[in-house]
Short mmCIF file of C-alpha atoms in Angstrom, two decimals:
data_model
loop_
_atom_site.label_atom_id
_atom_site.label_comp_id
_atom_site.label_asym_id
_atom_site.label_seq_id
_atom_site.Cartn_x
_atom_site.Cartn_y
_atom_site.Cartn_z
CA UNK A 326 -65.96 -162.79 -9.13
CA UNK A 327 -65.48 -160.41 -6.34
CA UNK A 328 -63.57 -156.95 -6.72
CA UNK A 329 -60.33 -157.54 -5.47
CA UNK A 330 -59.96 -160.64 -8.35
CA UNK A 331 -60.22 -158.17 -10.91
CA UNK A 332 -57.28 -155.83 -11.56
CA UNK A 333 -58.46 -152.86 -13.58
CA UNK A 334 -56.35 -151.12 -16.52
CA UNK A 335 -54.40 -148.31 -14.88
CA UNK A 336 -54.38 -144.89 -15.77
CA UNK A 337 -52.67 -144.29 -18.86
CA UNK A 338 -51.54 -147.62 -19.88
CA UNK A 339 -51.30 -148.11 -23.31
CA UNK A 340 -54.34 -149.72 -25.61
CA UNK A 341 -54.31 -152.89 -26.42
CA UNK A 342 -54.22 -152.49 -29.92
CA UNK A 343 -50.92 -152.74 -30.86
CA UNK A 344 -49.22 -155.84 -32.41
CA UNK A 345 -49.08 -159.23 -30.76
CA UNK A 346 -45.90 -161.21 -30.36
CA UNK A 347 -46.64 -164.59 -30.23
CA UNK A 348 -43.28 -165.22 -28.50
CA UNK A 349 -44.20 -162.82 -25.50
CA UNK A 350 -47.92 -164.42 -25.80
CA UNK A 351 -46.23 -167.90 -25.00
CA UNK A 352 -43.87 -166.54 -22.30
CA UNK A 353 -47.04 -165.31 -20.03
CA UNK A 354 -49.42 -168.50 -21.22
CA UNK A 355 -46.50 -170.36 -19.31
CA UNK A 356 -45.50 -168.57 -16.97
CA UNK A 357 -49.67 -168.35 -16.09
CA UNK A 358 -50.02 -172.09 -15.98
CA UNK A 359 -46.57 -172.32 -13.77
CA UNK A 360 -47.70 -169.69 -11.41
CA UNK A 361 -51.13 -170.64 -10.79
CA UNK A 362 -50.03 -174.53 -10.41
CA UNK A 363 -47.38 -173.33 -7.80
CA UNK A 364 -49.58 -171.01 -5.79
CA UNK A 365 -52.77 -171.07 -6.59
CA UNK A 366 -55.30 -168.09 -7.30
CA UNK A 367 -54.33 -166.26 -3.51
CA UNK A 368 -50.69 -165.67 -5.41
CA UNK A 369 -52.09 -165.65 -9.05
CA UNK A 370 -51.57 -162.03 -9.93
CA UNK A 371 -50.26 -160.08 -12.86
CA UNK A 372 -47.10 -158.85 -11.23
CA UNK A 373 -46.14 -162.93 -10.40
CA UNK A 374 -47.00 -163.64 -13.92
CA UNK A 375 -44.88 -160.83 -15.20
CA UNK A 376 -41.99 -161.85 -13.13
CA UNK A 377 -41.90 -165.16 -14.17
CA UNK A 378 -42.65 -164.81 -17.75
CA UNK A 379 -39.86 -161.86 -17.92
CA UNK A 380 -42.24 -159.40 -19.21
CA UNK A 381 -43.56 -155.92 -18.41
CA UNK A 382 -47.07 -155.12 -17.28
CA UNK A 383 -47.16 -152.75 -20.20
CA UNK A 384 -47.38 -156.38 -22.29
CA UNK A 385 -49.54 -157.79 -19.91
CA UNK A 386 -51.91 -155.03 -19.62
CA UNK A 387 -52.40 -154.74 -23.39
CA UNK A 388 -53.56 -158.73 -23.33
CA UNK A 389 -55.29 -159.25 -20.69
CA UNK A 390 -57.70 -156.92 -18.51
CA UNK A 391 -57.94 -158.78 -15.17
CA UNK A 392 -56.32 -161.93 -13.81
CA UNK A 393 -59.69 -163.78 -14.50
CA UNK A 394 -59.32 -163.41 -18.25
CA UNK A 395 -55.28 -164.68 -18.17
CA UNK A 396 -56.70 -167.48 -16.10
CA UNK A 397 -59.08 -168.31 -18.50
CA UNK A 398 -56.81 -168.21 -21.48
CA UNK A 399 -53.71 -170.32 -19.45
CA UNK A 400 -56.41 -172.82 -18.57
CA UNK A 401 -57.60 -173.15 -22.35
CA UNK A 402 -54.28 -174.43 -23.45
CA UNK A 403 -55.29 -178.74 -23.63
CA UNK A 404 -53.18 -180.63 -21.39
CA UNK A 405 -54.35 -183.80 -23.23
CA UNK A 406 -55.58 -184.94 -26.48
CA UNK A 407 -59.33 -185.73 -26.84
CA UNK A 408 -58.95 -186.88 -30.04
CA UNK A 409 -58.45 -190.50 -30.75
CA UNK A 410 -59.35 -193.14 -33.66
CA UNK A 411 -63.01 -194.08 -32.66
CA UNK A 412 -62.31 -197.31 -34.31
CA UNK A 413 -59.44 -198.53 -32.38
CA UNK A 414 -59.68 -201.13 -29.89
CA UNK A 415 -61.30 -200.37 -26.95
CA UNK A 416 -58.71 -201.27 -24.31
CA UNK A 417 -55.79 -199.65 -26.81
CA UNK A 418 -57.46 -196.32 -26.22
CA UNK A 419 -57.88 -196.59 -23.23
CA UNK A 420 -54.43 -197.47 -22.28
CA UNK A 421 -53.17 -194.44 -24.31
CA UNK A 422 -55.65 -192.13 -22.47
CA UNK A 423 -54.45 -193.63 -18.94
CA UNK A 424 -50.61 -193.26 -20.20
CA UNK A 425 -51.65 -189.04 -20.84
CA UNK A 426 -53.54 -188.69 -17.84
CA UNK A 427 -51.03 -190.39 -15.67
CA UNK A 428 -48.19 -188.35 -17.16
CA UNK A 429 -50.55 -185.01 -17.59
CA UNK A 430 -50.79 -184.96 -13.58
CA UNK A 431 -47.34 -185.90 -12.98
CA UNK A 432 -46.29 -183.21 -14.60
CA UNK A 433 -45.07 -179.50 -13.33
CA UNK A 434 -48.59 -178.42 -14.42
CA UNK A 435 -50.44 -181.28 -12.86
CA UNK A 436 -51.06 -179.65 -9.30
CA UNK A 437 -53.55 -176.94 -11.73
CA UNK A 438 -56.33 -179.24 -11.17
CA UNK A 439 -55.65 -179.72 -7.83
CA UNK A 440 -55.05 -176.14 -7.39
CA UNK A 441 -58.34 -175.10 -8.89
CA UNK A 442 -60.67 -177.69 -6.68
CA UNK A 443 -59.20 -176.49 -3.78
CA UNK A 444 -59.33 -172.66 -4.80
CA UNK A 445 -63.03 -173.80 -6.00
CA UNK A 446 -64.10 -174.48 -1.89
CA UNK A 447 -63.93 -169.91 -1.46
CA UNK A 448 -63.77 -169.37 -5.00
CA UNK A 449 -66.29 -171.22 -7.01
CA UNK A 450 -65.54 -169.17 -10.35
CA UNK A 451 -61.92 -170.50 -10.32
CA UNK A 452 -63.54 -174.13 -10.06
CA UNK A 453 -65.86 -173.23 -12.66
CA UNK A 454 -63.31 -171.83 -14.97
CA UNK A 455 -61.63 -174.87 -15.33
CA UNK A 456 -64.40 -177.16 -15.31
CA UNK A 457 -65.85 -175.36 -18.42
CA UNK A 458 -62.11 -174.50 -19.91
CA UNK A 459 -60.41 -178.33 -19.44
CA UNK A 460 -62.31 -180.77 -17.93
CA UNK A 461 -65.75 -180.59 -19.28
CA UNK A 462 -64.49 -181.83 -23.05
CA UNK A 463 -62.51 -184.39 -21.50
CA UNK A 464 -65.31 -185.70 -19.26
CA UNK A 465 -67.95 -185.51 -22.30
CA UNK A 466 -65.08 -187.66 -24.16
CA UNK A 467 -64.62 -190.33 -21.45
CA UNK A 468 -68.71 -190.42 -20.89
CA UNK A 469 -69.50 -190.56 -24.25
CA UNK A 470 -66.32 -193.34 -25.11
CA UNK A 471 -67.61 -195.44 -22.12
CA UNK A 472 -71.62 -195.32 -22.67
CA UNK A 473 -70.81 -196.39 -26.76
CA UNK A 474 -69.72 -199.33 -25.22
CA UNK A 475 -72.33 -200.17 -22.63
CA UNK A 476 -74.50 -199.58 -25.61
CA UNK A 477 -72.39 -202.30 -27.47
CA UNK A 478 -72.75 -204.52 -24.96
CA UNK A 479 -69.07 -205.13 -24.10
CA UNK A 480 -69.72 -204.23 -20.75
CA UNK A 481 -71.50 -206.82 -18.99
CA UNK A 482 -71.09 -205.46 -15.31
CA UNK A 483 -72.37 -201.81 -15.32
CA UNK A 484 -74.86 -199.94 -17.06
CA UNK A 485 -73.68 -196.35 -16.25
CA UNK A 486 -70.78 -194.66 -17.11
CA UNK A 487 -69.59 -192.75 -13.92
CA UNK A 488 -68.50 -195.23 -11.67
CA UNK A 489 -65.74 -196.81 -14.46
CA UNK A 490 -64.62 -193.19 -15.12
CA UNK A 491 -64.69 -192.48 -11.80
CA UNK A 492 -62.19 -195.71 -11.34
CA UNK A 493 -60.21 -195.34 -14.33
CA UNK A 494 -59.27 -191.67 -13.44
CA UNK A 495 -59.68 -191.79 -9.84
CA UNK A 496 -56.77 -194.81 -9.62
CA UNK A 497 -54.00 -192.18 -11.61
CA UNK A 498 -55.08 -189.33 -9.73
CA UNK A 499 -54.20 -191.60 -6.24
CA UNK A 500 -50.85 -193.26 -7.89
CA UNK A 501 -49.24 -189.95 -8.47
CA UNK A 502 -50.43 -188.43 -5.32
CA UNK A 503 -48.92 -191.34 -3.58
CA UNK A 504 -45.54 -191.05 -5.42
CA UNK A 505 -42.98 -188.37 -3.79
CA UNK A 506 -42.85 -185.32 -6.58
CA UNK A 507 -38.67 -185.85 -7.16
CA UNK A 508 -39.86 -189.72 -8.14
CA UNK A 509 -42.56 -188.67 -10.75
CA UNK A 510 -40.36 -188.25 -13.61
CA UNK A 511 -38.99 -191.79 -13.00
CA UNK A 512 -42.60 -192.78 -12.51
CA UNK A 513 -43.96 -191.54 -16.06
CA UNK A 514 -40.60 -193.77 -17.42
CA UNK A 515 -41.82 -196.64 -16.46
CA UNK A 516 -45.25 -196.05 -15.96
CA UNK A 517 -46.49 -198.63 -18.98
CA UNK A 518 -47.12 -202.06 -16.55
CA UNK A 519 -49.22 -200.04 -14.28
CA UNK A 520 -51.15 -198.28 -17.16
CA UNK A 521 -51.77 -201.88 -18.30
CA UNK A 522 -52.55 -203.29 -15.10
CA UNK A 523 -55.09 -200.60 -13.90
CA UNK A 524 -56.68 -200.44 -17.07
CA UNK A 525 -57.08 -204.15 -17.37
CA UNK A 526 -58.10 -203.79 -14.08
CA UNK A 527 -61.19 -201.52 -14.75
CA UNK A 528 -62.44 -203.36 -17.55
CA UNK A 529 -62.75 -206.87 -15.76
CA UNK A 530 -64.14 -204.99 -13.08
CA UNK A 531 -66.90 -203.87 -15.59
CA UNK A 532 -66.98 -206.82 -16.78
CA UNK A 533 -65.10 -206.41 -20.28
CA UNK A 534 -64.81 -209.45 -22.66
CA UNK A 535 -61.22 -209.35 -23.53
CA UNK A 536 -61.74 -212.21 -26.06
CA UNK A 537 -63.91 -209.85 -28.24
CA UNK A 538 -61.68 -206.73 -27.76
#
């Protein structure tokens, strides 16, 4: 991290040891994520933060010692459940992990990832950050979901995992780039056909057997 990403602790500021309230806690988490998603880390600083999350630098100050660490603790909030029933049916989950995906990057918050692979190209510790902080556990998920199967022998067509996860994610990513940000909300609505569709589409591509499920 260079030394003008850092902001130190000013003179006389107080400690950071008073109490915590969770309510201003949430107000700069958000206003963090909205900030960073809007402008990226050449406008992520603690005074945009502040003004956004209507709080003082005193607050901030006591939280967070440079911008790096309230990056790293806006980027830790999930943006979408890893969790699922391992013994659902394979298609169902991934239908439901298309459907949070798709509506994850539609969202307000969903240029972040953009945001950080860009900022990632002259700051690789911003690209790093949320590697390690989002996608990593995500990724490990969809590798590990995807290989259990080629294991199983339900996928008759590949015998990797990165090139279906690459297509699976890689097809949301392009359908909400391709739809104009004041149609995205509309889009998420009635997203459910084309969840369907490009999931359905994946697995036959991989060469699924639907029949067995």
């Amino acid at each position: 991290m260079s030394a003008d990403a850092v902001e130190p602790l000013a003179e006389g500021q107080p400690s950071r040891g008073r109490p915590r309230d969770a309510d201003v806690d949430r107000k700069i988490i958000e206003a963090a994520r909205s900030v960073y998603g809007e402008r990226g880390w050449a406008g992520f600083s603690f005074g945009a933060v502040c003004r956004a999350a209507g709080v003082s630098k005193d607050a901030m100050y006591r939280r967070y010692a440079s911008r790096e660490d309230l990056l790293v603790a806006a980027l830790h909030e999930e943006p979408i459940p890893i969790n699922f029933d391992a013994d659902a049916d394979l298609r169902d989950q991934l239908i439901e992990i298309a459907s949070l995906t798709l509506a994850a990057f539609a969202s307000p918050e969903g240029m972040i990832p953009f945001r950080a692979f860009v900022d990632a190209a002259t700051n690789p510790e911003v690209g790093e950050l949320y590697y390690q902080q989002v996608a990593v556990a995500h990724v490990r998920y969809m590798y590990d979901l995807t290989n259990r199967a080629i294991t199983e022998g339900r996928f008759s067509a590949i015998d990797r995992p990165t090139a279906f996860i690459d297509g699976l994610l890689g097809g949301l990513i392009m359908h909400v780039l391709a739809t104009p940000p004041d149609k995205r909300s509309k889009m998420v609505a009635h997203a459910d056909d084309f969840v369907r569709d490009h999931v359905d589409l994946i697995l036959r591509g991989a060469g699924y057997d639907f029949d067995r499920g």
